[in-house]
Short mmCIF file of C-alpha atoms in Angstrom, two decimals:
data_model
loop_
_atom_site.label_atom_id
_atom_site.label_comp_id
_atom_site.label_asym_id
_atom_site.label_seq_id
_atom_site.Cartn_x
_atom_site.Cartn_y
_atom_site.Cartn_z
CA UNK A 1 29.53 243.37 -63.47
CA UNK A 2 30.76 239.83 -64.10
CA UNK A 3 30.83 238.21 -60.66
CA UNK A 4 32.44 234.88 -59.72
CA UNK A 5 30.66 233.72 -56.56
CA UNK A 6 32.40 231.03 -54.48
CA UNK A 7 30.64 228.92 -51.88
CA UNK A 8 30.95 225.53 -50.21
CA UNK A 9 27.53 224.27 -51.32
CA UNK A 10 24.30 225.01 -53.16
CA UNK A 11 21.91 227.57 -51.73
CA UNK A 12 18.91 225.29 -52.26
CA UNK A 13 17.11 224.07 -50.26
CA UNK A 14 16.78 227.33 -48.34
CA UNK A 15 17.11 225.75 -44.90
CA UNK A 16 19.87 227.82 -43.29
CA UNK A 17 20.19 231.48 -42.42
CA UNK A 18 23.35 231.96 -44.47
CA UNK A 19 21.74 230.36 -47.51
CA UNK A 20 18.70 232.61 -47.21
CA UNK A 21 20.79 235.75 -46.90
CA UNK A 22 22.92 234.90 -49.93
CA UNK A 23 19.93 233.75 -52.00
CA UNK A 24 17.97 236.96 -51.59
CA UNK A 25 20.98 239.19 -52.22
CA UNK A 26 22.05 237.22 -55.29
CA UNK A 27 18.47 237.16 -56.60
CA UNK A 28 18.46 240.94 -56.77
CA UNK A 29 22.03 241.16 -58.12
CA UNK A 30 21.23 238.67 -60.90
CA UNK A 31 18.65 241.08 -62.35
CA UNK A 32 21.46 243.46 -63.39
CA UNK A 33 24.71 241.48 -63.29
CA UNK A 34 26.27 238.26 -64.65
CA UNK A 35 26.96 235.74 -61.87
CA UNK A 36 28.90 232.48 -62.13
CA UNK A 37 28.48 230.27 -59.05
CA UNK A 38 31.08 227.65 -58.05
CA UNK A 39 30.48 225.21 -55.21
CA UNK A 40 30.62 221.64 -54.03
CA UNK A 41 27.43 219.60 -54.32
CA UNK A 42 26.25 216.56 -52.39
CA UNK A 43 25.39 213.49 -54.51
CA UNK A 44 21.94 213.58 -52.91
CA UNK A 45 21.19 217.06 -54.31
CA UNK A 46 17.94 217.03 -56.25
CA UNK A 47 17.61 218.03 -59.87
CA UNK A 48 15.10 220.66 -58.78
CA UNK A 49 17.66 222.29 -56.48
CA UNK A 50 20.30 222.31 -59.20
CA UNK A 51 17.88 223.74 -61.75
CA UNK A 52 16.55 226.26 -59.25
CA UNK A 53 19.92 227.97 -58.96
CA UNK A 54 19.19 229.61 -62.32
CA UNK A 55 17.16 232.18 -60.36
CA UNK A 56 20.37 233.61 -58.84
CA UNK A 57 23.15 232.87 -61.33
CA UNK A 58 23.70 232.60 -65.08
CA UNK A 59 26.22 229.74 -64.84
CA UNK A 60 26.44 227.01 -62.19
CA UNK A 61 29.71 225.09 -61.75
CA UNK A 62 29.73 222.20 -59.25
CA UNK A 63 32.05 219.53 -57.90
CA UNK A 64 30.88 216.39 -56.06
CA UNK A 65 31.56 216.08 -52.34
CA UNK A 66 30.05 214.16 -49.42
CA UNK A 67 30.20 215.43 -45.83
CA UNK A 68 29.82 212.73 -43.12
CA UNK A 69 26.84 213.22 -40.82
CA UNK A 70 27.60 214.72 -37.44
CA UNK A 71 27.54 212.29 -34.55
CA UNK A 72 28.58 209.28 -36.67
CA UNK A 73 31.86 207.35 -36.51
CA UNK A 74 32.71 208.61 -40.02
CA UNK A 75 32.37 212.20 -38.82
CA UNK A 76 34.67 211.52 -35.84
CA UNK A 77 37.21 209.77 -38.07
CA UNK A 78 37.13 212.62 -40.58
CA UNK A 79 37.62 215.21 -37.83
CA UNK A 80 40.54 213.21 -36.40
CA UNK A 81 42.35 213.49 -39.75
CA UNK A 82 42.72 217.23 -39.20
CA UNK A 83 43.80 217.32 -35.55
CA UNK A 84 47.29 218.50 -36.55
CA UNK A 85 46.19 220.69 -39.45
CA UNK A 86 47.09 224.33 -39.07
CA UNK A 87 43.68 225.36 -40.40
CA UNK A 88 40.54 224.76 -38.33
CA UNK A 89 38.61 221.60 -39.14
CA UNK A 90 35.55 223.57 -40.30
CA UNK A 91 37.71 225.00 -43.11
CA UNK A 92 40.41 222.39 -43.71
CA UNK A 93 37.92 219.64 -44.57
CA UNK A 94 36.99 221.62 -47.72
CA UNK A 95 40.55 221.86 -49.05
CA UNK A 96 40.33 220.36 -52.53
CA UNK A 97 42.62 220.09 -55.53
CA UNK A 98 39.60 219.71 -57.83
CA UNK A 99 37.96 222.91 -56.53
CA UNK A 100 41.18 224.88 -56.89
CA UNK A 101 41.75 223.62 -60.43
CA UNK A 102 38.17 224.41 -61.47
CA UNK A 103 38.47 227.89 -59.98
CA UNK A 104 41.75 228.54 -61.79
CA UNK A 105 40.25 227.33 -65.07
CA UNK A 106 37.28 229.69 -64.71
CA UNK A 107 39.56 232.65 -64.00
CA UNK A 108 41.70 231.83 -67.03
CA UNK A 109 38.70 231.34 -69.31
CA UNK A 110 36.49 234.30 -68.38
CA UNK A 111 37.18 237.95 -67.50
CA UNK A 112 35.58 238.55 -64.09
CA UNK A 113 35.26 241.96 -62.45
CA UNK A 114 35.19 240.61 -58.90
CA UNK A 115 35.43 237.35 -56.95
CA UNK A 116 33.08 237.00 -53.97
CA UNK A 117 34.07 234.46 -51.34
CA UNK A 118 30.89 233.54 -49.44
CA UNK A 119 31.90 232.62 -45.87
CA UNK A 120 35.52 231.78 -45.02
CA UNK A 121 35.52 228.24 -46.41
CA UNK A 122 36.34 228.93 -50.10
CA UNK A 123 39.39 230.94 -49.06
CA UNK A 124 41.28 227.69 -48.49
CA UNK A 125 41.08 226.93 -52.24
CA UNK A 126 42.01 230.32 -53.69
CA UNK A 127 45.05 230.58 -55.98
CA UNK A 128 47.93 232.70 -54.73
CA UNK A 129 46.96 235.62 -56.97
CA UNK A 130 43.71 236.76 -58.55
CA UNK A 131 43.22 238.88 -61.69
CA UNK A 132 40.46 240.95 -60.07
CA UNK A 133 39.44 242.24 -56.62
CA UNK A 134 38.55 239.73 -53.89
CA UNK A 135 35.52 240.34 -51.67
CA UNK A 136 35.09 238.28 -48.49
CA UNK A 137 31.43 238.10 -47.47
CA UNK A 138 31.39 237.19 -43.78
CA UNK A 139 28.16 236.10 -42.11
CA UNK A 140 29.68 235.78 -38.64
CA UNK A 141 32.86 236.44 -36.75
CA UNK A 142 33.76 232.77 -36.93
CA UNK A 143 36.48 232.80 -34.27
CA UNK A 144 34.06 234.42 -31.82
CA UNK A 145 31.65 231.50 -32.25
CA UNK A 146 34.40 229.01 -31.48
CA UNK A 147 35.55 231.04 -28.47
CA UNK A 148 32.04 230.91 -27.06
CA UNK A 149 31.87 227.18 -27.75
CA UNK A 150 35.06 226.71 -25.75
CA UNK A 151 33.85 228.95 -22.92
CA UNK A 152 30.55 227.07 -22.49
CA UNK A 153 31.81 223.51 -23.14
CA UNK A 154 31.36 220.87 -20.45
CA UNK A 155 34.49 218.89 -19.54
CA UNK A 156 38.18 219.78 -19.63
CA UNK A 157 38.97 217.69 -22.74
CA UNK A 158 36.12 219.22 -24.76
CA UNK A 159 37.13 222.73 -23.70
CA UNK A 160 40.72 221.99 -24.75
CA UNK A 161 39.71 220.66 -28.17
CA UNK A 162 37.34 223.54 -28.84
CA UNK A 163 39.90 226.02 -27.56
CA UNK A 164 42.39 224.70 -30.10
CA UNK A 165 39.87 225.09 -32.92
CA UNK A 166 39.14 228.63 -31.74
CA UNK A 167 42.82 229.60 -31.97
CA UNK A 168 43.17 228.05 -35.43
CA UNK A 169 40.03 229.77 -36.63
CA UNK A 170 41.25 233.12 -35.28
CA UNK A 171 44.52 232.75 -37.20
CA UNK A 172 42.79 231.69 -40.41
CA UNK A 173 40.17 234.43 -40.12
CA UNK A 174 42.79 237.10 -39.53
CA UNK A 175 44.76 236.09 -42.61
CA UNK A 176 41.62 235.84 -44.74
CA UNK A 177 40.61 239.37 -43.76
CA UNK A 178 44.12 240.59 -44.59
CA UNK A 179 43.95 239.13 -48.08
CA UNK A 180 40.58 240.59 -49.12
CA UNK A 181 40.22 243.84 -51.06
CA UNK A 182 36.84 244.31 -49.37
CA UNK A 183 35.28 242.64 -46.32
CA UNK A 184 31.53 242.59 -45.94
CA UNK A 185 29.96 242.14 -42.51
CA UNK A 186 26.30 241.64 -41.63
CA UNK A 187 26.20 243.98 -38.62
CA UNK A 188 27.92 246.90 -36.96
CA UNK A 189 28.66 244.55 -34.05
CA UNK A 190 30.62 242.22 -36.33
CA UNK A 191 32.47 245.14 -37.89
CA UNK A 192 33.52 246.38 -34.45
CA UNK A 193 34.55 242.86 -33.40
CA UNK A 194 36.76 242.45 -36.49
CA UNK A 195 38.48 245.76 -35.75
CA UNK A 196 38.98 244.85 -32.09
CA UNK A 197 40.20 241.28 -32.59
CA UNK A 198 42.33 241.81 -35.70
CA UNK A 199 43.91 245.27 -35.42
CA UNK A 200 46.04 246.04 -38.45
CA UNK A 201 44.78 243.08 -40.50
CA UNK A 202 42.22 244.99 -42.55
CA UNK A 203 43.48 246.91 -45.59
CA UNK A 204 40.19 248.76 -46.06
CA UNK A 205 37.22 249.57 -43.80
CA UNK A 206 34.70 246.77 -43.37
CA UNK A 207 31.42 247.45 -45.18
CA UNK A 208 28.18 246.46 -43.45
CA UNK A 209 25.35 244.85 -45.46
CA UNK A 210 22.48 244.54 -43.04
CA UNK A 211 20.24 241.53 -42.65
CA UNK A 212 16.95 241.70 -44.52
CA UNK A 213 13.69 239.80 -44.83
CA UNK A 214 11.12 239.12 -47.54
CA UNK A 215 8.25 241.13 -46.07
CA UNK A 216 5.86 240.03 -48.82
CA UNK A 217 6.47 236.35 -48.00
CA UNK A 218 6.58 236.57 -44.21
CA UNK A 219 3.32 238.29 -43.30
CA UNK A 220 1.04 238.15 -40.26
CA UNK A 221 -1.33 235.18 -40.48
CA UNK A 222 -4.06 233.73 -38.25
CA UNK A 223 -3.29 230.53 -36.43
CA UNK A 224 -2.21 231.22 -32.83
CA UNK A 225 -2.79 228.27 -30.49
CA UNK A 226 -5.45 228.59 -27.82
CA UNK A 227 -2.96 227.71 -25.08
CA UNK A 228 0.43 229.38 -24.66
CA UNK A 229 2.68 228.13 -27.45
CA UNK A 230 6.34 229.03 -27.99
CA UNK A 231 8.18 228.66 -31.30
CA UNK A 232 11.83 228.51 -32.34
CA UNK A 233 13.12 228.03 -35.91
CA UNK A 234 16.62 227.34 -37.14
CA UNK A 235 19.05 224.74 -38.46
CA UNK A 236 19.10 222.24 -35.64
CA UNK A 237 22.47 220.75 -36.53
CA UNK A 238 24.15 224.12 -35.85
CA UNK A 239 25.76 223.97 -32.41
CA UNK A 240 24.54 227.38 -31.16
CA UNK A 241 20.93 226.39 -31.91
CA UNK A 242 21.34 222.96 -30.30
CA UNK A 243 22.95 224.50 -27.21
CA UNK A 244 20.31 227.21 -26.94
CA UNK A 245 17.32 224.87 -27.18
CA UNK A 246 18.70 222.22 -24.84
CA UNK A 247 19.43 224.95 -22.29
CA UNK A 248 15.97 226.45 -22.77
CA UNK A 249 14.17 223.13 -22.30
CA UNK A 250 16.21 222.10 -19.26
CA UNK A 251 16.56 225.42 -17.46
CA UNK A 252 13.92 227.90 -18.65
CA UNK A 253 10.85 225.94 -19.72
CA UNK A 254 10.31 224.30 -16.30
CA UNK A 255 10.04 227.77 -14.73
CA UNK A 256 7.52 228.85 -17.37
CA UNK A 257 5.47 225.67 -16.96
CA UNK A 258 5.36 226.02 -13.20
CA UNK A 259 3.40 229.23 -13.75
CA UNK A 260 1.66 228.31 -17.04
CA UNK A 261 1.35 224.49 -17.11
CA UNK A 262 -0.32 224.36 -20.55
CA UNK A 263 2.65 225.97 -22.31
CA UNK A 264 3.91 224.02 -25.33
CA UNK A 265 6.96 224.42 -27.56
CA UNK A 266 7.77 223.77 -31.23
CA UNK A 267 11.37 223.44 -32.45
CA UNK A 268 11.27 223.87 -36.22
CA UNK A 269 14.29 223.22 -38.39
CA UNK A 270 16.41 220.90 -40.46
CA UNK A 271 18.58 218.01 -39.26
CA UNK A 272 17.91 217.95 -35.50
CA UNK A 273 20.78 216.30 -33.65
CA UNK A 274 20.22 213.41 -31.26
CA UNK A 275 20.23 215.84 -28.36
CA UNK A 276 17.49 217.92 -29.99
CA UNK A 277 15.48 214.86 -31.00
CA UNK A 278 15.57 213.72 -27.38
CA UNK A 279 13.80 216.94 -26.35
CA UNK A 280 10.80 215.76 -28.36
CA UNK A 281 10.19 212.87 -25.97
CA UNK A 282 8.28 215.38 -23.87
CA UNK A 283 4.70 215.30 -25.28
CA UNK A 284 4.47 219.07 -24.95
CA UNK A 285 7.54 219.62 -27.16
CA UNK A 286 7.39 219.21 -30.94
CA UNK A 287 10.60 218.63 -32.93
CA UNK A 288 9.68 218.73 -36.61
CA UNK A 289 12.90 218.43 -38.55
CA UNK A 290 12.90 220.09 -41.96
CA UNK A 291 9.58 221.55 -43.11
CA UNK A 292 8.68 222.88 -46.56
CA UNK A 293 7.21 226.09 -45.14
CA UNK A 294 7.96 227.47 -41.69
CA UNK A 295 5.20 230.08 -41.82
CA UNK A 296 2.25 227.94 -40.63
CA UNK A 297 4.37 226.73 -37.71
CA UNK A 298 5.41 230.25 -36.79
CA UNK A 299 1.82 231.49 -37.10
CA UNK A 300 0.75 229.07 -34.34
CA UNK A 301 3.10 230.64 -31.86
CA UNK A 302 1.98 232.97 -29.12
CA UNK A 303 5.60 234.07 -28.80
CA UNK A 304 8.82 233.50 -30.69
CA UNK A 305 11.85 232.65 -28.51
CA UNK A 306 15.58 232.92 -29.30
CA UNK A 307 17.47 231.51 -26.27
CA UNK A 308 20.94 231.49 -27.83
CA UNK A 309 24.01 231.61 -25.61
CA UNK A 310 26.65 231.39 -28.33
CA UNK A 311 26.77 232.42 -31.97
CA UNK A 312 27.57 235.36 -34.17
CA UNK A 313 26.43 237.28 -37.22
CA UNK A 314 22.81 238.33 -37.33
CA UNK A 315 19.61 236.43 -36.81
CA UNK A 316 17.46 236.03 -39.90
CA UNK A 317 15.03 234.02 -37.81
CA UNK A 318 14.24 237.07 -35.69
CA UNK A 319 13.46 239.29 -38.67
CA UNK A 320 11.24 236.54 -40.14
CA UNK A 321 9.30 236.32 -36.88
CA UNK A 322 9.01 240.10 -36.69
CA UNK A 323 7.77 240.26 -40.29
CA UNK A 324 5.05 237.79 -39.31
CA UNK A 325 4.02 240.12 -36.49
CA UNK A 326 5.32 237.93 -33.67
CA UNK A 327 6.52 239.25 -30.33
CA UNK A 328 10.07 238.03 -29.75
CA UNK A 329 11.94 237.23 -26.54
CA UNK A 330 15.68 236.80 -27.09
CA UNK A 331 18.92 236.68 -25.16
CA UNK A 332 21.35 239.51 -25.81
CA UNK A 333 23.56 237.13 -27.79
CA UNK A 334 20.54 235.89 -29.75
CA UNK A 335 19.78 239.36 -31.10
CA UNK A 336 23.38 240.56 -31.22
CA UNK A 337 24.01 242.72 -34.27
CA UNK A 338 20.38 243.36 -35.13
CA UNK A 339 19.37 247.03 -35.45
CA UNK A 340 16.49 246.74 -32.98
CA UNK A 341 15.44 248.66 -29.88
CA UNK A 342 14.91 246.42 -26.82
CA UNK A 343 11.57 247.07 -25.15
CA UNK A 344 10.09 248.54 -28.34
CA UNK A 345 10.76 245.97 -31.06
CA UNK A 346 11.42 242.90 -28.90
CA UNK A 347 12.38 241.90 -25.34
CA UNK A 348 15.91 240.93 -24.31
CA UNK A 349 16.51 238.76 -21.27
CA UNK A 350 19.44 236.66 -20.05
CA UNK A 351 19.69 233.86 -17.51
CA UNK A 352 17.02 231.22 -16.91
CA UNK A 353 14.98 233.28 -14.43
CA UNK A 354 15.12 236.48 -16.48
CA UNK A 355 14.21 234.76 -19.74
CA UNK A 356 11.31 232.87 -18.14
CA UNK A 357 10.01 236.06 -16.53
CA UNK A 358 10.04 237.92 -19.85
CA UNK A 359 8.13 235.10 -21.55
CA UNK A 360 5.57 234.91 -18.77
CA UNK A 361 5.05 238.68 -18.75
CA UNK A 362 4.13 238.64 -22.46
CA UNK A 363 1.98 235.51 -22.21
CA UNK A 364 -0.08 237.23 -19.52
CA UNK A 365 -0.15 240.76 -20.95
CA UNK A 366 -1.91 240.61 -24.32
CA UNK A 367 -1.88 244.37 -24.85
CA UNK A 368 1.88 244.58 -24.32
CA UNK A 369 2.39 241.60 -26.61
CA UNK A 370 0.34 243.23 -29.37
CA UNK A 371 2.34 246.46 -29.06
CA UNK A 372 5.54 244.51 -29.72
CA UNK A 373 3.92 242.66 -32.62
CA UNK A 374 2.91 245.89 -34.36
CA UNK A 375 6.27 247.58 -33.76
CA UNK A 376 8.19 244.55 -35.02
CA UNK A 377 6.30 244.31 -38.30
CA UNK A 378 6.49 248.06 -38.87
CA UNK A 379 10.27 248.12 -38.36
CA UNK A 380 11.17 245.43 -40.90
CA UNK A 381 8.69 246.64 -43.54
CA UNK A 382 10.01 250.20 -43.43
CA UNK A 383 13.75 249.48 -43.32
CA UNK A 384 14.80 245.89 -43.93
CA UNK A 385 13.12 244.40 -46.98
CA UNK A 386 15.71 242.51 -49.07
CA UNK A 387 15.25 244.78 -52.08
CA UNK A 388 16.66 247.70 -50.10
CA UNK A 389 19.45 245.70 -48.51
CA UNK A 390 20.62 244.32 -51.89
CA UNK A 391 21.39 247.84 -53.08
CA UNK A 392 23.94 248.14 -50.25
CA UNK A 393 25.76 245.08 -51.54
CA UNK A 394 25.59 246.21 -55.17
CA UNK A 395 27.08 249.60 -54.28
CA UNK A 396 29.91 247.96 -52.33
CA UNK A 397 30.80 245.59 -55.18
CA UNK A 398 30.74 248.36 -57.78
CA UNK A 399 32.93 250.51 -55.57
CA UNK A 400 35.62 247.83 -55.16
CA UNK A 401 35.71 247.16 -58.91
CA UNK A 402 36.31 250.87 -59.56
CA UNK A 403 38.90 251.24 -56.83
CA UNK A 404 42.46 250.39 -57.80
CA UNK A 405 43.60 247.94 -55.10
CA UNK A 406 46.54 249.20 -53.13
CA UNK A 407 48.03 245.71 -52.84
CA UNK A 408 47.95 242.55 -54.95
CA UNK A 409 45.37 239.93 -54.02
CA UNK A 410 47.92 238.03 -51.93
CA UNK A 411 48.77 239.93 -48.74
CA UNK A 412 51.92 242.02 -49.17
CA UNK A 413 53.45 241.00 -45.84
CA UNK A 414 53.04 237.30 -46.63
CA UNK A 415 50.82 236.53 -43.64
CA UNK A 416 48.06 235.03 -45.80
CA UNK A 417 50.21 232.88 -48.08
CA UNK A 418 49.73 229.78 -45.93
CA UNK A 419 46.05 229.84 -46.87
CA UNK A 420 46.92 228.29 -50.22
CA UNK A 421 50.39 226.89 -49.57
CA UNK A 422 49.35 223.92 -47.43
CA UNK A 423 49.46 220.46 -49.05
CA UNK A 424 46.28 219.72 -50.95
CA UNK A 425 44.02 216.96 -49.66
CA UNK A 426 41.57 216.06 -52.37
CA UNK A 427 38.28 215.22 -50.67
CA UNK A 428 36.30 214.05 -53.63
#
């Protein structure tokens, strides 16, 4: 197959769950198929990251773009520009004449078998019609994330602003799903949520491509701390991670420390926000920022914790911890969508008291902790190595290229035409 893969940015460095998922799937696809990758690129991108993309694509096409840092006045000003935009800010800020022109030129110049839109963002730059099937690769139910943001926000004004973004995202997501010839989801939970929230929007059944993990890279390793040590990994500029860790430190960790005073915590991940950095003022809490290799940090942990209260998609971080033979304690939302059995593969607990109790039970019961460690590693090795998961994606793409689409790429009822009909705002 000749695949045109659309994204908002480079996959390297591999510092986000979505990047990791796409990288591993594309790495396997590139062994048998021709992939052209089109994305924006930050001026700060290293030559090594640009060159490294050759591992997952034959041709790399990029356009320059700079995103203002969150929490700065430039970020607030940029967000204010889109207050009246019909599309949600998270999508509208990527609307670009240059991207759309480059995409159209590629389609006119090369015969592609399929276009893959990675996440919702590139949908805002698609031409009205495509010469081949369109596949939308969703990593989350985006509107569900924004709904949970609105539900948990503090303050009436913040709830109102987030509620507005949720409604815009729901409208944009619905129309994007309606336009695609094939929608890929990362879990059965997401597939069910799409069907429930957008009845009638989908032209074909959603295909699930499960989360995977590199079980030869993430392996059990010595290094557990002598005292109880908890570990969390993730992109720390992603709001669900920030919310989860600030809640954990303020509400859950004090309960754990009251019973086990020597308990320490490491928060490992790129771009910690000011709120996350502030957690590191406690001498027992380490906030690392980006690290070149998360494995030594994870190896030190007695337990791996996932105290997320909002979010969607699946949790690569959990499979990585399980592959390293770590016992995991997660909220129900934190493990939502993962094909795991609570009590056998990991523990699920909600609320500050329940989460703290689950952590303390495993810190004190070494035999029970080791049972979970063995079961976790066994599960991902047997069923969820990336090599097996990539075949699911390959089969889905080959199927959609063989299937004669029942409708043209633009939705027949016109609901999705506003995706590309809005005035262009060139961001370069």
